[in-house]
Coordinates of C-alpha atoms in Angstrom, one line a residue:
M178 CA 11.1 -6.2 148.6
S179 CA 10.7 -9.8 149.6
T180 CA 12.7 -12.7 150.7
E181 CA 14.0 -15.4 148.3
N182 CA 11.1 -17.7 149.0
E183 CA 8.6 -15.2 147.6
R184 CA 10.2 -15.0 144.1
P185 CA 8.1 -16.2 141.2
R186 CA 8.2 -19.9 140.5
S187 CA 8.8 -19.2 136.8
Y188 CA 12.4 -18.2 137.5
P189 CA 14.6 -21.2 138.6
A190 CA 17.2 -20.4 141.2
R191 CA 20.8 -20.0 139.8
P192 CA 24.0 -19.6 141.7
H193 CA 25.3 -16.1 142.4
G194 CA 27.3 -14.8 139.4
A195 CA 25.4 -16.9 136.9
G196 CA 24.7 -15.2 133.6
P197 CA 22.4 -16.2 130.8
R198 CA 24.4 -19.3 130.1
G199 CA 26.0 -19.8 133.6
S200 CA 29.0 -17.5 133.0
R201 CA 29.6 -13.7 132.8
P202 CA 31.2 -12.1 129.8
P203 CA 34.7 -10.7 130.5
P204 CA 35.0 -7.1 131.7
E205 CA 36.5 -6.1 128.3
A206 CA 33.3 -7.1 126.5
R207 CA 31.4 -4.6 124.4
P208 CA 29.7 -1.9 126.5
E209 CA 26.3 -3.2 125.5
A210 CA 27.2 -6.8 126.4
T211 CA 24.8 -8.4 128.9
L212 CA 26.4 -9.3 132.3
V213 CA 23.2 -10.5 133.9
G214 CA 20.1 -11.4 131.9
E215 CA 16.4 -11.4 132.9
G216 CA 15.6 -14.5 135.1
D217 CA 19.2 -14.7 136.3
R218 CA 20.4 -14.1 139.9
D219 CA 23.5 -12.1 140.9
L220 CA 24.7 -9.8 143.6
L221 CA 25.0 -7.1 140.8
V222 CA 21.3 -7.2 140.5
A223 CA 20.8 -6.5 144.2
R224 CA 23.1 -3.5 143.9
A225 CA 21.5 -2.2 140.8
A226 CA 18.0 -2.7 142.4
G227 CA 19.1 -0.5 145.3
F228 CA 20.3 2.1 142.9
L229 CA 17.1 2.0 140.8
H230 CA 14.9 2.2 144.0
R231 CA 16.9 5.1 145.4
F232 CA 16.6 7.2 142.2
G233 CA 12.9 6.6 141.6
Y234 CA 12.9 3.9 138.8
L235 CA 11.9 0.9 140.9
A236 CA 9.0 0.5 143.4
D237 CA 8.7 -2.3 146.0
H238 CA 7.9 -5.7 144.4
P239 CA 7.5 -9.3 145.5
C240 CA 10.7 -10.7 143.9
A241 CA 14.0 -11.4 145.5
D242 CA 16.5 -8.5 145.5
D243 CA 19.2 -10.4 143.5
L244 CA 16.8 -11.7 140.9
L245 CA 16.5 -9.8 137.6
C246 CA 12.7 -10.1 137.5
P247 CA 10.4 -8.3 135.1
H248 CA 10.0 -5.4 137.6
T249 CA 13.8 -4.8 137.8
S250 CA 14.1 -5.4 134.0
A251 CA 11.5 -2.7 133.3
A252 CA 13.3 -0.3 135.6
L253 CA 16.6 -0.9 134.0
L254 CA 15.0 -0.3 130.6
R255 CA 13.7 3.1 131.8
F256 CA 17.1 4.1 133.2
Q257 CA 18.8 3.0 130.0
R258 CA 16.4 4.9 127.8
F259 CA 16.7 8.1 129.8
Y260 CA 20.5 8.1 129.7
G261 CA 20.8 7.0 126.1
L262 CA 22.2 3.6 126.8
T263 CA 21.5 0.5 124.7
P264 CA 17.9 -0.4 125.9
T265 CA 18.1 -4.0 126.8
G266 CA 16.4 -4.2 130.2
T267 CA 19.4 -6.3 131.3
L268 CA 22.5 -5.5 133.3
T269 CA 25.0 -4.5 130.7
A270 CA 28.6 -3.4 131.1
E271 CA 27.8 0.3 130.3
T272 CA 24.8 0.3 132.7
V273 CA 26.8 -1.0 135.6
K274 CA 29.6 1.5 134.8
L275 CA 27.3 4.5 134.7
M276 CA 25.5 3.5 137.9
G277 CA 28.9 3.5 139.6
R278 CA 29.8 7.1 138.7
P279 CA 29.6 9.8 141.4
R280 CA 26.3 11.7 141.0
C281 CA 23.6 13.9 142.4
G282 CA 21.4 12.4 145.0
V283 CA 18.1 13.9 143.7
P284 CA 16.0 11.1 142.1
D285 CA 15.7 11.1 138.3
V286 CA 12.0 10.1 138.6
D287 CA 9.5 11.9 140.7
P288 CA 7.8 9.2 142.8
A289 CA 4.5 11.1 142.6
R290 CA 4.5 10.8 138.8
T291 CA 4.7 7.1 138.0
G292 CA 6.3 6.5 134.7
A293 CA 7.6 10.0 134.2
V294 CA 11.2 9.3 133.2
A295 CA 11.8 11.1 130.0
A296 CA 11.4 14.8 129.8
D297 CA 8.1 16.3 130.8
E298 CA 7.4 16.7 127.1
D299 CA 9.2 14.8 124.3
T300 CA 10.0 18.2 123.0
D301 CA 12.2 19.3 125.9
P302 CA 15.5 17.7 127.0
F303 CA 14.9 18.5 130.7
T304 CA 12.4 18.0 133.4
F305 CA 10.6 20.5 135.6
R306 CA 10.0 19.8 139.3
G307 CA 8.3 21.8 142.1
T308 CA 6.8 25.2 141.7
P309 CA 8.8 28.2 140.5
W310 CA 9.8 30.8 143.0
N311 CA 7.0 33.5 142.8
T312 CA 9.1 36.4 143.7
H313 CA 11.5 38.6 141.8
R314 CA 14.2 38.2 144.6
V315 CA 15.4 34.8 145.7
P316 CA 18.1 35.3 148.4
W317 CA 20.6 32.6 149.4
A318 CA 23.0 32.1 152.3
A319 CA 25.7 29.7 153.3
F320 CA 25.1 28.3 156.7
N321 CA 28.4 26.6 157.2
G322 CA 31.5 25.5 155.3
T323 CA 33.8 22.6 154.7
S324 CA 37.3 22.2 156.2
D325 CA 38.5 21.1 152.7
M326 CA 38.5 24.7 151.4
S327 CA 38.8 28.3 152.4
D328 CA 36.9 29.9 149.5
E329 CA 33.8 27.6 149.3
E330 CA 31.4 30.5 149.6
F331 CA 33.1 32.3 146.7
R332 CA 32.8 29.1 144.6
V333 CA 29.1 28.7 145.5
K334 CA 28.5 32.4 144.7
A335 CA 30.2 32.0 141.3
A336 CA 27.7 29.2 140.5
V337 CA 24.8 31.3 141.7
D338 CA 25.9 34.2 139.5
T339 CA 26.0 31.9 136.5
W340 CA 22.3 31.1 136.9
D341 CA 21.5 34.7 137.9
G342 CA 22.9 36.0 134.6
M343 CA 20.2 34.1 132.7
L344 CA 17.2 34.9 134.9
P345 CA 14.8 37.9 135.1
I346 CA 14.9 37.4 138.9
S347 CA 17.8 38.2 141.2
L348 CA 19.7 35.7 143.5
P349 CA 21.4 38.0 146.1
Q350 CA 23.6 36.6 148.9
V351 CA 22.4 37.4 152.4
A352 CA 23.4 36.6 155.9
P353 CA 22.1 33.3 157.3
S354 CA 19.8 35.3 159.6
G355 CA 18.5 37.4 156.7
G356 CA 15.7 35.1 155.7
P357 CA 17.3 33.2 152.8
L358 CA 15.1 31.1 150.5
I359 CA 18.0 29.0 149.3
E360 CA 19.9 27.5 152.3
V361 CA 23.4 26.2 151.4
S362 CA 25.2 23.9 153.9
W363 CA 27.6 20.9 154.3
Q364 CA 26.2 17.9 156.0
V365 CA 27.2 14.2 156.7
G366 CA 25.3 11.0 157.0
D367 CA 21.8 11.2 158.3
H368 CA 21.3 14.9 158.6
G369 CA 17.5 15.0 159.2
D370 CA 16.1 15.8 155.8
G371 CA 15.0 12.2 155.0
D372 CA 17.8 11.7 152.5
P373 CA 21.0 10.6 154.3
F374 CA 24.4 10.9 152.6
D375 CA 26.3 7.7 151.9
G376 CA 29.9 8.7 152.5
P377 CA 32.6 9.5 150.0
G378 CA 32.5 8.5 146.3
S379 CA 28.9 8.0 145.4
V380 CA 26.3 10.7 146.1
L381 CA 28.0 14.1 146.1
A382 CA 25.2 16.5 147.1
H383 CA 21.4 17.0 146.8
A384 CA 19.0 19.9 146.7
F385 CA 15.3 20.4 147.3
Y386 CA 13.2 22.0 144.5
S387 CA 12.0 25.6 144.4
Q388 CA 9.7 26.7 147.3
D389 CA 12.1 24.8 149.5
G390 CA 15.6 25.4 148.2
R391 CA 17.8 23.6 150.8
T392 CA 21.0 22.7 149.1
H393 CA 23.3 20.2 150.9
F394 CA 26.9 19.1 150.1
D395 CA 28.2 15.8 151.5
D396 CA 31.1 16.8 153.8
A397 CA 32.4 13.3 153.6
E398 CA 33.6 14.1 150.1
T399 CA 36.9 16.0 149.4
W400 CA 36.0 19.3 148.0
R401 CA 38.3 21.4 145.8
D402 CA 38.2 24.7 143.9
R403 CA 39.1 22.9 140.6
E404 CA 38.7 19.4 139.2
G405 CA 41.6 16.9 139.3
D406 CA 43.2 18.2 142.5
G407 CA 42.6 15.2 144.7
G408 CA 38.9 16.0 145.1
T409 CA 35.6 17.1 143.5
D410 CA 35.2 20.5 142.0
L411 CA 32.7 22.4 144.2
Q412 CA 31.6 25.0 141.7
T413 CA 30.6 22.4 139.2
V414 CA 28.5 20.5 141.7
A415 CA 27.0 23.7 143.1
L416 CA 26.0 24.8 139.5
H417 CA 24.1 21.5 139.2
E418 CA 22.4 21.6 142.6
L419 CA 21.3 25.2 142.3
G420 CA 19.5 24.2 139.1
H421 CA 17.4 21.9 141.3
A422 CA 16.8 24.8 143.8
L423 CA 15.4 26.8 140.8
G424 CA 13.1 24.0 139.8
L425 CA 14.9 22.0 137.2
G426 CA 15.1 18.2 137.2
H427 CA 17.7 16.1 135.6
S428 CA 18.5 16.1 131.9
P429 CA 19.6 13.1 129.8
I430 CA 21.9 15.4 127.7
R431 CA 25.4 14.5 128.7
E432 CA 26.8 18.0 128.1
A433 CA 24.1 19.6 130.2
V434 CA 24.9 21.0 133.7
M435 CA 21.7 19.2 134.8
Y436 CA 23.0 15.8 133.8
A437 CA 22.9 13.8 137.0
F438 CA 26.4 12.2 136.9
H439 CA 29.5 14.2 137.6
Q440 CA 31.3 14.8 134.2
G441 CA 34.2 17.0 135.4
E442 CA 34.7 20.7 135.6
R443 CA 31.9 22.9 134.3
R444 CA 31.7 26.7 134.4
A445 CA 29.0 27.6 131.9
L446 CA 25.5 26.5 131.3
H447 CA 24.6 24.4 128.2
E448 CA 21.8 25.7 125.9
V449 CA 19.4 23.1 127.2
D450 CA 20.0 24.4 130.8
V451 CA 19.3 27.9 129.7
K452 CA 16.2 26.8 127.7
G453 CA 14.9 25.0 130.8
V454 CA 15.4 27.8 133.3
R455 CA 14.1 30.5 131.0
S456 CA 11.1 28.4 130.3
R457 CA 10.6 28.3 134.1
Y458 CA 11.1 32.1 134.6
P459 CA 9.9 34.1 131.6
V460 CA 10.2 37.9 131.4
T461 CA 6.8 39.4 132.2
I462 CA 5.0 42.3 130.6
E463 CA 1.5 43.5 131.6
A464 CA -1.0 44.5 129.0
P465 CA -4.3 44.6 130.8
A466 CA -6.0 47.2 128.5
E467 CA -4.3 46.4 125.3
R468 CA -6.3 44.9 122.4
F469 CA -3.3 44.1 120.2
V470 CA 0.2 43.3 121.5
V471 CA 3.4 42.8 119.4
A472 CA 6.5 42.1 121.6
P473 CA 10.0 41.5 120.1
M474 CA 12.0 38.4 121.0
W475 CA 15.5 37.2 120.1
A476 CA 17.6 34.1 120.6
S477 CA 21.4 34.3 120.2
D478 CA 24.6 33.1 121.7
A479 CA 24.5 36.1 124.1
N480 CA 21.3 35.0 125.8
G481 CA 21.8 31.3 125.7
G482 CA 19.8 30.7 122.5
C483 CA 16.4 31.1 124.2
S484 CA 14.0 33.9 125.0
T485 CA 10.7 33.6 126.9
L486 CA 8.0 36.2 127.3
R487 CA 4.9 36.1 129.5
I488 CA 2.0 38.5 128.6
D489 CA -0.4 39.1 131.5
L490 CA -3.9 40.4 130.8
A491 CA -5.1 40.9 134.4
G492 CA -8.1 38.6 134.0
P493 CA -9.6 36.1 131.6
R494 CA -9.9 37.5 128.1
P495 CA -10.8 35.8 124.8
L496 CA -7.7 36.0 122.6
L497 CA -5.8 34.8 119.6
A498 CA -2.0 34.2 120.1
W499 CA 0.7 33.3 117.7
G500 CA 4.5 33.7 117.2
Q501 CA 6.3 34.7 114.1
I502 CA 10.0 34.5 113.3
T503 CA 10.8 37.6 111.3
A504 CA 14.5 37.1 110.7
V505 CA 17.1 34.4 110.9
D506 CA 20.8 35.2 110.8
S507 CA 22.8 32.1 110.1
V508 CA 26.4 32.5 111.2
G509 CA 27.2 29.2 109.4
D510 CA 25.2 27.0 107.1
L511 CA 21.5 26.4 108.0
D512 CA 21.9 22.7 108.1
R513 CA 19.9 19.9 109.6
D514 CA 21.5 20.3 113.0
N515 CA 20.2 23.8 113.4
Y516 CA 16.7 24.7 114.2
C517 CA 14.7 27.8 115.2
A518 CA 11.1 27.9 116.5
I519 CA 8.7 30.2 118.3
E520 CA 6.0 28.7 120.3
V521 CA 2.8 29.6 122.2
Y522 CA 4.5 27.6 125.0
E523 CA 2.2 27.9 128.0
V524 CA -1.3 29.2 128.5
D525 CA -2.4 29.8 132.1
D526 CA 0.5 27.6 133.4
V527 CA -0.5 24.7 131.1
R528 CA 2.1 23.7 128.6
R529 CA 1.2 22.8 125.0
G530 CA 3.0 19.8 123.6
D531 CA 2.0 19.0 120.0
H532 CA 4.7 19.5 117.4
I533 CA 5.8 18.5 114.0
S534 CA 9.2 17.1 113.2
G535 CA 11.3 16.7 110.1
G536 CA 12.2 18.8 107.1
D537 CA 15.5 19.8 105.6
H538 CA 15.7 23.0 107.7
L539 CA 13.7 22.1 110.7
G540 CA 16.3 20.2 112.7
S541 CA 17.7 16.7 112.7
A542 CA 15.6 13.7 113.6
G543 CA 14.9 13.8 117.3
A544 CA 16.0 17.4 117.7
P545 CA 14.4 19.0 120.9
T546 CA 12.7 21.6 118.9
N547 CA 11.5 21.5 115.3
C548 CA 8.3 23.1 114.2
Y549 CA 5.5 23.8 116.6
A550 CA 1.8 24.4 116.4
G551 CA 2.3 28.2 116.9
V552 CA -1.3 29.5 117.1
W553 CA -3.7 29.3 120.1
A554 CA -7.2 30.7 120.5
G555 CA -9.3 30.7 123.6
T556 CA -9.8 32.5 126.9
A557 CA -6.8 33.0 129.1
N558 CA -5.2 35.2 131.9
H559 CA -1.7 35.0 130.5
V560 CA 0.3 33.5 127.7
V561 CA 3.9 32.5 127.5
F562 CA 5.8 32.6 124.3
R563 CA 9.2 30.8 123.7
L564 CA 11.7 31.5 120.9
S565 CA 14.7 29.2 120.8
V566 CA 17.5 28.1 118.4
G567 CA 19.7 25.0 118.3
H568 CA 23.5 25.3 118.1
K569 CA 23.3 28.9 119.2
A570 CA 26.9 29.6 118.2
D571 CA 25.8 29.0 114.6
L572 CA 22.3 30.5 114.5
E573 CA 20.5 33.6 115.6
A574 CA 16.8 34.3 115.4
F575 CA 14.6 37.4 115.8
G576 CA 10.9 37.1 116.2
A577 CA 7.8 38.5 117.6
A578 CA 5.0 37.4 120.0
H579 CA 1.5 38.5 118.7
L580 CA -1.7 38.6 120.8
I581 CA -5.1 39.9 119.8
V582 CA -7.9 40.3 122.4
L583 CA -11.1 39.3 120.6

C-alpha cells in the first residue's frame, strides 16, 4: 500500500473520524448503519484494511491505508457477502463488530484463487482447500502442550474423534516420533511458519491444509476445557482447526464448526461440516470388471445427513451414471425447508455444478441443495455420488447410485 500522497485525486482529504457528512453515527445506531463511507478517511479504515489484507480479501493497491477507496470498498463488499452482512461496501457497525471477534487465522480467501470468496460452488456452503489425504490412515501427535491446562491432549483427541466418526479414514494418535501427518503444537508470536500469532484476543489458532496438516494454537491465549471459565474452550477451536487439516475451508454458515469466528462451545459437527468432509472423503468401492453397478446409499441423522460413494473402474471406461432416490422417510412434514438430492457429484476429481432450484418440495430459496442434474455420460476412471438431506433431524432418504459401462 502507498503513502497518503499517492491516493487518487478524486477523493479529497478529510480529517480522521470524518464520516459521509463529517460525523460518525452513534455506537447504538442500527447494525447496518454506515460508520465510514466510500471516499472518507478514518483510522477504522486502516484497521479494516489490515484485517481484509490478512484474510485474503484485499491485495496491495495505490491508495492510502486510511482511505475507503474503491479497492477497500470492493473487499468489504466481498467480506460482507460471505458472512451474510448487509452488503454496503462501507464500514458498518456490524462489519466492525464482526471483524473484532476472536477467530481462526486461516485466510477466508485463497490468495491463489482471486475472487473465490463464496463457496467453491454456489451449491455448497463450504469451501475446499488443498488436496485430500490420499491414505486410509492419517496419524496425529501433540508435540507440546500449554501451561493453562493439564488435559489438553485429551481435549484435542476428543475433537479428532468427532471428525474420525464421520470419515472412512482413521485418525489414530501416535507418538511425536511416530511419523504423524497432523502435527499439533502450541506456539507464540513469530514461530517460523510464515504466519505469526498476534497475542491474546484476536487470532486463536491456525492450521495448514491436508498434505501438510500442521495445527498450531496461540499459547498467548488462555486455554480452558470449557467455555466461559476465564479463557477459550480448546476442544471447540481444535474441532475447527482439524477441519482445515482435513482440507475444509471456512463456511459462511454461522452454526457450522467451520465458521471462522469463535461462537462459543461446540462439541458436534453441523450438517454442512459433515457434508463437506464426506464430500472430501467418499467411501470407495472397486468395480473394475462390472458392467452394471447398483450401490445403496442413505442419509439420516445418524450419519450426518450425507452419504458419498466413489466407484472406481480401474481405467477409463465409457459409462452412464445416475442417482435415484428410492425412499424418503419424513419424520415431520416435508416442507420447503427440507430437501433431499442425489448427485453425480464428481467425475475424475472434477465436480459438476449445474443445478435447478425452486419447487414446493425441493427446498427453500437459496437452500444449499435442491434438485441436481443427476445423469452423466462419458468416459471416466471413477465417479463420486452424493446423497444428502437438509434438516437431517426431520428427514431421512434412501437412494441408489447406478452405473452402466457402455
